[in-house]
Short mmCIF file of C-alpha atoms in Angstrom, two decimals:
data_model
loop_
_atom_site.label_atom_id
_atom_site.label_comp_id
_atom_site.label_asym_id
_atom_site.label_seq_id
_atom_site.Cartn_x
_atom_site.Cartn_y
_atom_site.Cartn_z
CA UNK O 1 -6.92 19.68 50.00
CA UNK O 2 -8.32 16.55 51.47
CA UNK O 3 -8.00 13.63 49.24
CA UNK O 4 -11.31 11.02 49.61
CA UNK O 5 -10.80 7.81 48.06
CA UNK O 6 -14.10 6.41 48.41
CA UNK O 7 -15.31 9.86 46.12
CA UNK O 8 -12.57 8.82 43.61
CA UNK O 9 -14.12 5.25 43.75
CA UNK O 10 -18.13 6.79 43.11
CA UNK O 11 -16.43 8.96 40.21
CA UNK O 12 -15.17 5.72 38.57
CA UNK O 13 -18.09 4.16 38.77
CA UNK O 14 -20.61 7.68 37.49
CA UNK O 15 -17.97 7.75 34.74
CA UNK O 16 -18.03 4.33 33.37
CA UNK O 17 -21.85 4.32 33.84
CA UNK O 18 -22.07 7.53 31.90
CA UNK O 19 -20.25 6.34 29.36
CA UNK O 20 -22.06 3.07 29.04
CA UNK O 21 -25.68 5.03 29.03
CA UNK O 22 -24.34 7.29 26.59
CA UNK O 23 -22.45 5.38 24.01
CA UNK O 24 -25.55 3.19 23.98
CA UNK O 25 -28.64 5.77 24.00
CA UNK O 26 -27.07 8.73 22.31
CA UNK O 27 -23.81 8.36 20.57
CA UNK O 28 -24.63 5.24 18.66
CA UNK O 29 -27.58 6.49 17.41
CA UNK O 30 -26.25 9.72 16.72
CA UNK O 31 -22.89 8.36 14.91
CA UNK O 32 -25.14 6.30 12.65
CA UNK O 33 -26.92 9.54 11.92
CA UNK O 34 -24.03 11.12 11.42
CA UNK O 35 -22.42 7.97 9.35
CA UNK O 36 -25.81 8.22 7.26
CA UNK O 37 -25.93 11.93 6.40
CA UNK O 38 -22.60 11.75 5.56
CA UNK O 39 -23.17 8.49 3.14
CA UNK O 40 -26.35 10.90 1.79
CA UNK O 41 -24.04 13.96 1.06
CA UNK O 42 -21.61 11.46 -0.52
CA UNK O 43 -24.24 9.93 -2.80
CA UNK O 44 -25.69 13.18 -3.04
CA UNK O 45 -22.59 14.70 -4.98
CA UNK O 46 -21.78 10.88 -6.91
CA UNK O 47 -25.31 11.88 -8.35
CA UNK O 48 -24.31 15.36 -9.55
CA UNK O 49 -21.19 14.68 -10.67
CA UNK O 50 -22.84 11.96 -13.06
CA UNK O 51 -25.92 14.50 -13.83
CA UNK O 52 -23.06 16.52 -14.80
CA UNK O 53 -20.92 14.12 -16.81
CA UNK O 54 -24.45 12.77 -18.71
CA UNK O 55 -25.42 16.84 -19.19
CA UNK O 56 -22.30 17.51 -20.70
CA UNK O 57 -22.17 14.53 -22.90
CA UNK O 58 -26.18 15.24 -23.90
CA UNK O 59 -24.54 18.74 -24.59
CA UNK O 60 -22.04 17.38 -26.86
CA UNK O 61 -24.51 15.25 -28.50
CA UNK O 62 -26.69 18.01 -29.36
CA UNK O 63 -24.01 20.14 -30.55
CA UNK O 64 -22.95 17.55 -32.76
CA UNK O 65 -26.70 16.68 -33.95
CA UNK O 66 -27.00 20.76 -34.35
CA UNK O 67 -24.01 20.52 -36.53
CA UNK O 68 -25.35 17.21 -38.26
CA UNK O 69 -28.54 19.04 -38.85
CA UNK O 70 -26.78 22.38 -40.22
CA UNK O 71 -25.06 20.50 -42.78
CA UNK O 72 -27.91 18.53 -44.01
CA UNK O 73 -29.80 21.77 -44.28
CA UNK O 74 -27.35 23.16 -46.61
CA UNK O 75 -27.10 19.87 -48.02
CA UNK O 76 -30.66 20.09 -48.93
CA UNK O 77 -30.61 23.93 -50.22
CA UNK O 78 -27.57 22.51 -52.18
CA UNK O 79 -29.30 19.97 -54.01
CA UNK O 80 -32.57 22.16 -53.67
CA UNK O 81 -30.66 24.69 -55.44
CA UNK O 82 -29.07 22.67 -58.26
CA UNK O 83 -32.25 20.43 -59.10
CA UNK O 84 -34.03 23.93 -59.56
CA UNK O 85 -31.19 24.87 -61.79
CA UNK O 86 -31.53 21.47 -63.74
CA UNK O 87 -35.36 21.82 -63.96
CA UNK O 88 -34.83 25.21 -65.31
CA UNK O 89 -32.24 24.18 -67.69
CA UNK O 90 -34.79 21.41 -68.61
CA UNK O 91 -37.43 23.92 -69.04
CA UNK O 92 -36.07 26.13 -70.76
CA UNK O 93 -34.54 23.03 -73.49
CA UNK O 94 -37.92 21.26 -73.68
CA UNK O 95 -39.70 25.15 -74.42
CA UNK O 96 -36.42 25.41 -77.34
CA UNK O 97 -36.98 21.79 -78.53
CA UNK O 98 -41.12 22.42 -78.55
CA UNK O 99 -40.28 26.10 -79.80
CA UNK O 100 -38.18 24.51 -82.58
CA UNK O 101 -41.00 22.00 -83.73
CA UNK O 102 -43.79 24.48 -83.63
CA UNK O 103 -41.73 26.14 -86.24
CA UNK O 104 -40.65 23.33 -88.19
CA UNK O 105 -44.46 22.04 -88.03
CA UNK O 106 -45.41 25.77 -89.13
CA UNK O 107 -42.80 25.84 -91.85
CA UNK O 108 -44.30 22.52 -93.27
CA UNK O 109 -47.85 23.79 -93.07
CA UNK O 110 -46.76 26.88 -94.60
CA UNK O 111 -44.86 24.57 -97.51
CA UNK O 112 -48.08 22.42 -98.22
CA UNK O 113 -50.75 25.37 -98.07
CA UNK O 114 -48.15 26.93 -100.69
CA UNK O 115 -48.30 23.94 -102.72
CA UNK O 116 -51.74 23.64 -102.40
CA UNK O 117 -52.59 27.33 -103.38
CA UNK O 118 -50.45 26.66 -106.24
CA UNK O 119 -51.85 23.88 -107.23
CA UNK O 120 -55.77 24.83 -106.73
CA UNK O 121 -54.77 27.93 -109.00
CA UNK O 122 -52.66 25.96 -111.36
CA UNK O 123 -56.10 24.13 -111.94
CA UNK O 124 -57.91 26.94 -111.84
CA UNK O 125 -55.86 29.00 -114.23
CA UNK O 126 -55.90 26.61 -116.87
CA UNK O 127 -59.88 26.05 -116.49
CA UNK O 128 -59.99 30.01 -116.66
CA UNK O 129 -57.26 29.88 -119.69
CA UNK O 130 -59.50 27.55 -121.57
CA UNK O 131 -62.95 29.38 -120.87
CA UNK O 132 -61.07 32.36 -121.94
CA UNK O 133 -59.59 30.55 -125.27
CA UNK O 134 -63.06 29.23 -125.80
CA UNK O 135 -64.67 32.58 -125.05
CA UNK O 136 -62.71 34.00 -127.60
CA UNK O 137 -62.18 31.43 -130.12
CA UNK O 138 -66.09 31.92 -130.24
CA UNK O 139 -65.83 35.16 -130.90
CA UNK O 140 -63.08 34.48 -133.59
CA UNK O 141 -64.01 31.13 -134.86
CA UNK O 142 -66.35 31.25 -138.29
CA UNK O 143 -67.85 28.31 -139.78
CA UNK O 144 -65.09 28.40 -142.98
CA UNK O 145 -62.32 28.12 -140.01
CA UNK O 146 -64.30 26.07 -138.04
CA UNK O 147 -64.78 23.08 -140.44
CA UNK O 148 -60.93 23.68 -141.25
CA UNK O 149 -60.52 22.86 -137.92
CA UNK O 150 -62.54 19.80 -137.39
CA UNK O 151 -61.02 18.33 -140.16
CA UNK O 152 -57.24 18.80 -138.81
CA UNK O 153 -58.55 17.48 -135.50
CA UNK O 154 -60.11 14.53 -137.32
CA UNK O 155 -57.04 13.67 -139.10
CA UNK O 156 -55.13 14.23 -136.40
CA UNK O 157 -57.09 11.27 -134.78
CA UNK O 158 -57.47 9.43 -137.83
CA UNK O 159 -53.36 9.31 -137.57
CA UNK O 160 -52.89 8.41 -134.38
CA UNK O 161 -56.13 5.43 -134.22
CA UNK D 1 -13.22 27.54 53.27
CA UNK D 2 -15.90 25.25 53.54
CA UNK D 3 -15.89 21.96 54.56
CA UNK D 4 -17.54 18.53 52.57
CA UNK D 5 -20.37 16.60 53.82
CA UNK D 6 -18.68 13.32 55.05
CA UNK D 7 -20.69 10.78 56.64
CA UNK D 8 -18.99 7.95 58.01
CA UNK D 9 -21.09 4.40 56.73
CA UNK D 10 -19.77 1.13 56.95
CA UNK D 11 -16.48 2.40 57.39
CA UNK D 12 -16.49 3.99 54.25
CA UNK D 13 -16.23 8.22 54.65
CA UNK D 14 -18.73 9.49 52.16
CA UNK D 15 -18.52 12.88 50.82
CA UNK D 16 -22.26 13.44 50.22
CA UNK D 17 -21.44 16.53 48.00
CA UNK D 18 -19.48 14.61 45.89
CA UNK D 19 -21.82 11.61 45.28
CA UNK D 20 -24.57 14.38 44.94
CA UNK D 21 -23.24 16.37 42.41
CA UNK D 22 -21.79 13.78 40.50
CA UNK D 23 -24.94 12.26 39.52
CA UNK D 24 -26.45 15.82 39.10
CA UNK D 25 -23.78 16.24 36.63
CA UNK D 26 -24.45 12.51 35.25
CA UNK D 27 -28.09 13.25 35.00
CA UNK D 28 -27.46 16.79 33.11
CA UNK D 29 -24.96 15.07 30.49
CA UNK D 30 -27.28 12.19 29.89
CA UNK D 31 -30.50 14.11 29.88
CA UNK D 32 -29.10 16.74 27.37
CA UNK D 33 -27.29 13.90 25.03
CA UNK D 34 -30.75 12.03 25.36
CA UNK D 35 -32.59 15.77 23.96
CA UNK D 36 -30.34 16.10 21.37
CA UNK D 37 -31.26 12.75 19.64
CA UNK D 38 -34.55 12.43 20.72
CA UNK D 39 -35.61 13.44 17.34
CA UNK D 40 -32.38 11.64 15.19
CA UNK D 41 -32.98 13.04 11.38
CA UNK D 42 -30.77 12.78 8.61
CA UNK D 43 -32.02 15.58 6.68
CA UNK D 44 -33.24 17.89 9.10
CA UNK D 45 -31.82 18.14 12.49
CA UNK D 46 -32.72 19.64 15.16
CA UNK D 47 -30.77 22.71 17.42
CA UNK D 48 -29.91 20.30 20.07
CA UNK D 49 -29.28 17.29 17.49
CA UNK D 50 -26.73 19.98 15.42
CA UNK D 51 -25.34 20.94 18.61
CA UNK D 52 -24.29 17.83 19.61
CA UNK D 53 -23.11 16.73 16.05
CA UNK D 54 -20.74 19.94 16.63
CA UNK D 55 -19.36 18.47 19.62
CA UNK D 56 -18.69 15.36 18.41
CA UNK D 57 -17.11 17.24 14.84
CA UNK D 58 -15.11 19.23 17.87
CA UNK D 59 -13.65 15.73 19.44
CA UNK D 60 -13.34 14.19 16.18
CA UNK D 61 -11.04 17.26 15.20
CA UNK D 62 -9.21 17.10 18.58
CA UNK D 63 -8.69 13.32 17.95
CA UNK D 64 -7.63 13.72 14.21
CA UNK D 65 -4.99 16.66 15.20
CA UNK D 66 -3.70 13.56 17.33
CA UNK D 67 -3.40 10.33 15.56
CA UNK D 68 -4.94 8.76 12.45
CA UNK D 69 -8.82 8.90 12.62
CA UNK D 70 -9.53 5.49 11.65
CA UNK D 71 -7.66 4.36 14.88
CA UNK D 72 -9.11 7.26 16.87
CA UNK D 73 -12.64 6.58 16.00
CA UNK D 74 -12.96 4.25 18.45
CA UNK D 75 -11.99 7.03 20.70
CA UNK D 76 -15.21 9.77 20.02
CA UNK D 77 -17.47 8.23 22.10
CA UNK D 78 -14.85 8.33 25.17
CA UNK D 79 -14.01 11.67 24.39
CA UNK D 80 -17.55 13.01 24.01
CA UNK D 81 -18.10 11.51 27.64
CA UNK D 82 -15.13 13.26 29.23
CA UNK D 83 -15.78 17.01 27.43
CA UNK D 84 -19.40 17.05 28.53
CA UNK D 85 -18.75 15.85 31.92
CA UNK D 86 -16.45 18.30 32.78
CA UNK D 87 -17.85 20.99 30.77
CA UNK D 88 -20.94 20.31 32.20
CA UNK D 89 -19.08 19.55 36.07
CA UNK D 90 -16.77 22.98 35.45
CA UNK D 91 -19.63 25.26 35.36
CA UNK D 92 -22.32 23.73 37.96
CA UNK D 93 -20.54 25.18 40.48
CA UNK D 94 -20.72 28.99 39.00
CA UNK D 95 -24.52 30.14 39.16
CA UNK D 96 -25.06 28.93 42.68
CA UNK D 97 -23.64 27.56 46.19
CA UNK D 98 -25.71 25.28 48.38
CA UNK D 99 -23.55 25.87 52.20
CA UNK D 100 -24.95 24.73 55.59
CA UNK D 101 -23.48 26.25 58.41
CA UNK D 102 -23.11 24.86 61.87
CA UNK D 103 -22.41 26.27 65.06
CA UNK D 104 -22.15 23.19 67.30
CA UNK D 105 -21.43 19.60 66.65
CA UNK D 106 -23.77 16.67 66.25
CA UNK D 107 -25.71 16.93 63.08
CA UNK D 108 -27.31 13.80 60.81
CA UNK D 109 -28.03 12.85 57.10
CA UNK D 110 -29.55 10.04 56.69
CA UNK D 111 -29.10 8.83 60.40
CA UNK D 112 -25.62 9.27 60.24
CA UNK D 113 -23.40 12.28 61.89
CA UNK D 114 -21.80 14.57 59.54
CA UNK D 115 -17.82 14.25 60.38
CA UNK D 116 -16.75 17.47 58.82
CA UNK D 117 -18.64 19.09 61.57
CA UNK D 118 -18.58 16.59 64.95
CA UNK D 119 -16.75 17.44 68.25
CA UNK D 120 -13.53 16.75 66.85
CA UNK D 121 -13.79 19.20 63.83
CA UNK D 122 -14.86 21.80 66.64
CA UNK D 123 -11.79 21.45 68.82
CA UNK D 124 -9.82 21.38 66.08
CA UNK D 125 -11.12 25.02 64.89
CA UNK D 126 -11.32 25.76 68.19
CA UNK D 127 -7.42 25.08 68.66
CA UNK D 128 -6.84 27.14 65.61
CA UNK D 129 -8.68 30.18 66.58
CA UNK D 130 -8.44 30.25 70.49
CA UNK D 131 -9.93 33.85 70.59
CA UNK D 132 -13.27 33.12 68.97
CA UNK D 133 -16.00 32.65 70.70
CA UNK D 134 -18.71 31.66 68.43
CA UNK D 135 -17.29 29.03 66.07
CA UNK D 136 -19.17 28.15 62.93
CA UNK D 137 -18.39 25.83 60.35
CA UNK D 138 -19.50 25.75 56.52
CA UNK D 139 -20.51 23.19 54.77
CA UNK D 140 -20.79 22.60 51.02
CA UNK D 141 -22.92 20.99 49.17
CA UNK D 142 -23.32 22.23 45.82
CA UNK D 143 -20.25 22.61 44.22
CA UNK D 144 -18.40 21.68 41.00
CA UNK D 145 -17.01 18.04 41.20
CA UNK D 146 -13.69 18.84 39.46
CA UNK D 147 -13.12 21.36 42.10
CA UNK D 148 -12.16 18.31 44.38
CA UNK D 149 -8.68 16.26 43.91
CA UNK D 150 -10.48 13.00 44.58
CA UNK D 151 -13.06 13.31 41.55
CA UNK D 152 -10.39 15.20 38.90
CA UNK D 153 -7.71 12.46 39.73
CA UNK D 154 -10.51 9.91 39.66
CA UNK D 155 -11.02 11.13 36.16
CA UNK D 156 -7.28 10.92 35.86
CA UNK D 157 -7.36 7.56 36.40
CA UNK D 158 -9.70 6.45 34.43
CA UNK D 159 -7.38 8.04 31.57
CA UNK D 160 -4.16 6.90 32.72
CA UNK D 161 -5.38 3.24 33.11
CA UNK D 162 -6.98 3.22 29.13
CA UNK D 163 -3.96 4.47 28.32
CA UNK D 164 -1.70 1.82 29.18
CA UNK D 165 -4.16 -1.04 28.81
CA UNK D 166 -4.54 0.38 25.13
CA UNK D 167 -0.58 0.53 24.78
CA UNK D 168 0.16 -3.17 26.79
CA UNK D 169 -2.56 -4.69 24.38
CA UNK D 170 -2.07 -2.53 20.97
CA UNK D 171 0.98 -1.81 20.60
CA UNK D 172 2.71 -4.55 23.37
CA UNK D 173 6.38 -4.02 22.09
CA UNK D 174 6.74 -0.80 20.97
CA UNK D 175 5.23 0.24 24.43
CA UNK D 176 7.67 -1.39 26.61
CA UNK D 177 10.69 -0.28 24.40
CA UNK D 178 9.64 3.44 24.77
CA UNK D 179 10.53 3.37 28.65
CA UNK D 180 14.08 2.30 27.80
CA UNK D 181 14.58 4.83 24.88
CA UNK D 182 16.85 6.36 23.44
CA UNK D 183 18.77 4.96 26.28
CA UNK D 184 18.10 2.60 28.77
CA UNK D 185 19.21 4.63 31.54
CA UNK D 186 16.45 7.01 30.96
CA UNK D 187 13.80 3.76 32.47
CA UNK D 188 13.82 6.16 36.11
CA UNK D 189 12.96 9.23 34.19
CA UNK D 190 10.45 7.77 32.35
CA UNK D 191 8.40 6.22 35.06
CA UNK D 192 8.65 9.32 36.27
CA UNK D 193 7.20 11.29 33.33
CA UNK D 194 4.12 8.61 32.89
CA UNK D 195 3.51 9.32 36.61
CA UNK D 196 4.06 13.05 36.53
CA UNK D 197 1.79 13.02 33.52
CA UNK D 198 -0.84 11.12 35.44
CA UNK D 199 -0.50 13.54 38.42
CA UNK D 200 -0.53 16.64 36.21
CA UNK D 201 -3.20 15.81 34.32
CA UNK D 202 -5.49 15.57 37.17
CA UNK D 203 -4.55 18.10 39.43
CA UNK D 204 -4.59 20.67 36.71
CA UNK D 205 -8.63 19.76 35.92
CA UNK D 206 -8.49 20.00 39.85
CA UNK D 207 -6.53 23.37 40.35
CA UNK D 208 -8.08 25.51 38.07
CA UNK D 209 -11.61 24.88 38.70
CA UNK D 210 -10.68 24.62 42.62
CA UNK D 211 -9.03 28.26 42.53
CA UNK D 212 -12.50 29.30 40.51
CA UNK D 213 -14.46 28.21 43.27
CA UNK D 214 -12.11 29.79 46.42
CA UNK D 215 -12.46 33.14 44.41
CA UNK D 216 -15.98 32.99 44.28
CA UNK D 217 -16.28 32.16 48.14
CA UNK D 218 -14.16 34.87 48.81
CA UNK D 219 -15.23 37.60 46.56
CA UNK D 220 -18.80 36.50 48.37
CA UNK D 221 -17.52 37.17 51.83
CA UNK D 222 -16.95 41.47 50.74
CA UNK D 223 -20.83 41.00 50.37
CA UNK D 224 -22.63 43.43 48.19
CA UNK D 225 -19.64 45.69 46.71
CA UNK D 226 -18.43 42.42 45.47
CA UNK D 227 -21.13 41.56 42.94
CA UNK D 228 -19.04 43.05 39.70
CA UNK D 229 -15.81 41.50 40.25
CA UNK D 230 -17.98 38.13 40.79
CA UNK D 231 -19.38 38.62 37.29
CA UNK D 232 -16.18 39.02 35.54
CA UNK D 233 -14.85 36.31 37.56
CA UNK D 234 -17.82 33.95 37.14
CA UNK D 235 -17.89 34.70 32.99
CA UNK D 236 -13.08 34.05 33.46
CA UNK D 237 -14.24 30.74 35.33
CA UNK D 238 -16.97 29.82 31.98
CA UNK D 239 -14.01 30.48 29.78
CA UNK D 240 -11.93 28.45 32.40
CA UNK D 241 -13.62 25.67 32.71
CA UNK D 242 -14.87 25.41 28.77
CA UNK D 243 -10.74 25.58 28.30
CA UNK D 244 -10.44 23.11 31.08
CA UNK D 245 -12.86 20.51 29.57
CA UNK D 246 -10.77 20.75 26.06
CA UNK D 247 -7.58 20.61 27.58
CA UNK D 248 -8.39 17.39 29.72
CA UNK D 249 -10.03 15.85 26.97
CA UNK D 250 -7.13 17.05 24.29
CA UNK D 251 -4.24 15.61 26.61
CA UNK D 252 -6.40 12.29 27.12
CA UNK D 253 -6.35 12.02 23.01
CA UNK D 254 -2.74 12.44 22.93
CA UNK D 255 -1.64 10.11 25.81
CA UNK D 256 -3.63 7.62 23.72
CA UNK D 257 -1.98 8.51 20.16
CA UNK D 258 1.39 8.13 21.94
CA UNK D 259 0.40 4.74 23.71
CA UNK D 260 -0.94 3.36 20.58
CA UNK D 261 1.21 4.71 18.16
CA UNK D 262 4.21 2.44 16.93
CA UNK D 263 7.21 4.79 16.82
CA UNK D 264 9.71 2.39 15.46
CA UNK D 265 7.56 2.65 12.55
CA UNK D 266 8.18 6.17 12.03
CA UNK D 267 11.94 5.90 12.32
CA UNK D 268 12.35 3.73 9.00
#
């Protein structure tokens, strides 16, 4: 082993110069690379943690707007239901109450026809009554009777004028 | 074993191997960091761009396992440098071998005489191995840079000095008051230890890729019989020097954690 310090002084200097050249045209570049993708990755998984945070929030929201949206559904075939009910229950009074006064009406049309029937042959039978008494006083009636009876009648109204 | 390419210029001795390979090595780290971001995306990266992002995931998890990340960020860009160097320095000198042999003294590069291989170095051998007539000597010029002391404990150094710069100027008091704890007494040992830890650190980048590379010359020498153990020994000294790379670079991060690191804090 032969020891040669002028070698020792040229590896000195090819180190420092190495290390010069490089740190300035490859490892600074190359660190800021590095320093970048690193920043990139970091950002990169910020970002999907907060995709993930909003997705499970939007989640929650549309479960809850689900839920909202179930219960005004049956909400709706709630009060669908019991309107349907009413209107039945409606229906089925104003067809009683109409039912009821298309009776009553008939009943009172029934009533006056009666009375009117009765009436026309109350009329009727006493016109027929007196055409038959005439018809057969006629028949009956001589002239003896017959001036008999003109003279009650005529004292009859004698009396009463 | 081969000798280095040393030319003598301004009175400096200049191992030409060394200076060569470590700007091949310089060249191969740069060129393949520049690749990788060439094409920078955030969203889609490329092979070489997710390659290199591994690496630096790797360091970052070698710092972290260390000390607290925040302070050890500033640390990635140091410890990215020293894994791929030496990964990249650990295995250049596996596929191949560049070796020149010379049979007589008196050879140039770059108008200058090689001294591994003048008059000198040929007496010398010659005094070693009186019998031989034809004396040749090898020398090397591709090899791995770790696998020479000056380089690995040039590395070393580079460490050992952050180290304490970082603890003198970070962490001023609690640095000082860890060489005279739990005892005073202990100040010799202690020096010691920061120095052994300096030493060992180096050498053992240095030993391991060093013995990789003697193997290799040797298991070369038994020629063409030789050509399976070299495989399993060239895919032990991948593994080696991959191992190598992490260990410098892990040690490096913990020498820092422990300079920076305020252990009176931990006692409350």
């Amino acid at each position: 082993m032969s020891f040669n310090w002028e070698s020792t002084v040229f590896t000195l200097i090819a180190f420092i110069i190495l290390y010069i050249l490089l740190n300035k045209y490859a490892f600074k570049p190359l660190f800021s690379v590095m320093e970048k993708r690193k920043e990139l990755v970091m950002g990169q998984l910020r970002d999907a943690e907060d995709n993930r945070k909003q997705a499970s929030e939007l989640l929650n929201e549309q479960k809850a707007a689900l839920q909202e949206a179930r219960k005004d559904a049956y909400e709706i075939i709630e009060q669908a239901k019991s309107t349907g009910s009413k209107q039945a229950d409606d229906l089925i009074a104003t067809a009683k109450s109409e039912s009821n006064r298309l009776k009553d009406e008939a009943i009172r049309d029934i009533e006056s026809e009666k009375n009117k029937a009765v009436a026309a042959l109350r009329s009727q039978v006493s016109g027929m009554s007196v055409m038959i008494a005439s018809k057969i006083i006629e028949k009956q009636i001589d002239e003896k009777s017959q001036e008999q009876l003109v003279g009650q009648y005529l004292k009859e109204v004698g009396d009463k004028a | 074993m081969h000798e280095a390419p040393i030319i003598n210029l301004g009175g400096f001795n200049i191992d030409l191997s060394i200076v060569t390979m470590l700007i091949v090595t310089s060249l191969i780290v740069f060129i393949l960091a520049r690749l990788a971001v060439r094409n920078l995306s955030v969203e889609n990266p490329g092979k070489l761009q997710n390659f290199l992002e591994w690496a630096v995931e790797f360091v970052q998890g070698i710092i972290s396992s260390t000390m607290d990340l925040k302070k050890g960020k500033a640390f990635v860009s140091l410890g990215m440098t020293i894994i791929m160097f030496i990964f990249v320095g650990n295995l250049l000198g596996l596929p191949f071998g560049i070796v020149t042999e010379y049979s007589e003294p008196g050879h140039k590069v770059f108008g200058q005489e090689i001294v591994s291989v003048n008059a000198d170095a040929f007496a010398e051998l010659h005094d070693k191995k009186p019998n031989e007539e034809h004396l040749e000597i090898g020398v090397a010029w591709w090899k791995s840079p770790t696998a020479d002391a000056s380089v690995s404990m040039g590395l070393a150094l580079i460490i050992f000095v952050i180290v304490h710069f970082l603890g003198m100027t970070k962490n001023t008091k609690a640095y000082f008051k860890s060489y005279f704890e739990p005892f005073p007494i202990f100040f010799p040992i202690k020096l010691i230890e920061t120095f052994s830890n300096f030493l060992t650190h180096g050498m053992r980048l240095y030993g391991n890729i060093f013995a990789g590379e003697v193997l290799i010359s040797v298991l070369l020498g038994l020629g063409v019989a030789s050509i399976p153990a070299l495989m399993a020994w060239q895919a032990f000294s991948i593994f080696i020097g991959t191992i190598q790379a992490f260990v410098f670079t892990m040690l490096t991060m913990v020498y820092i954690s422990h300079a920076i690191e305020n252990h009176a804090e931990e006692h409350h």
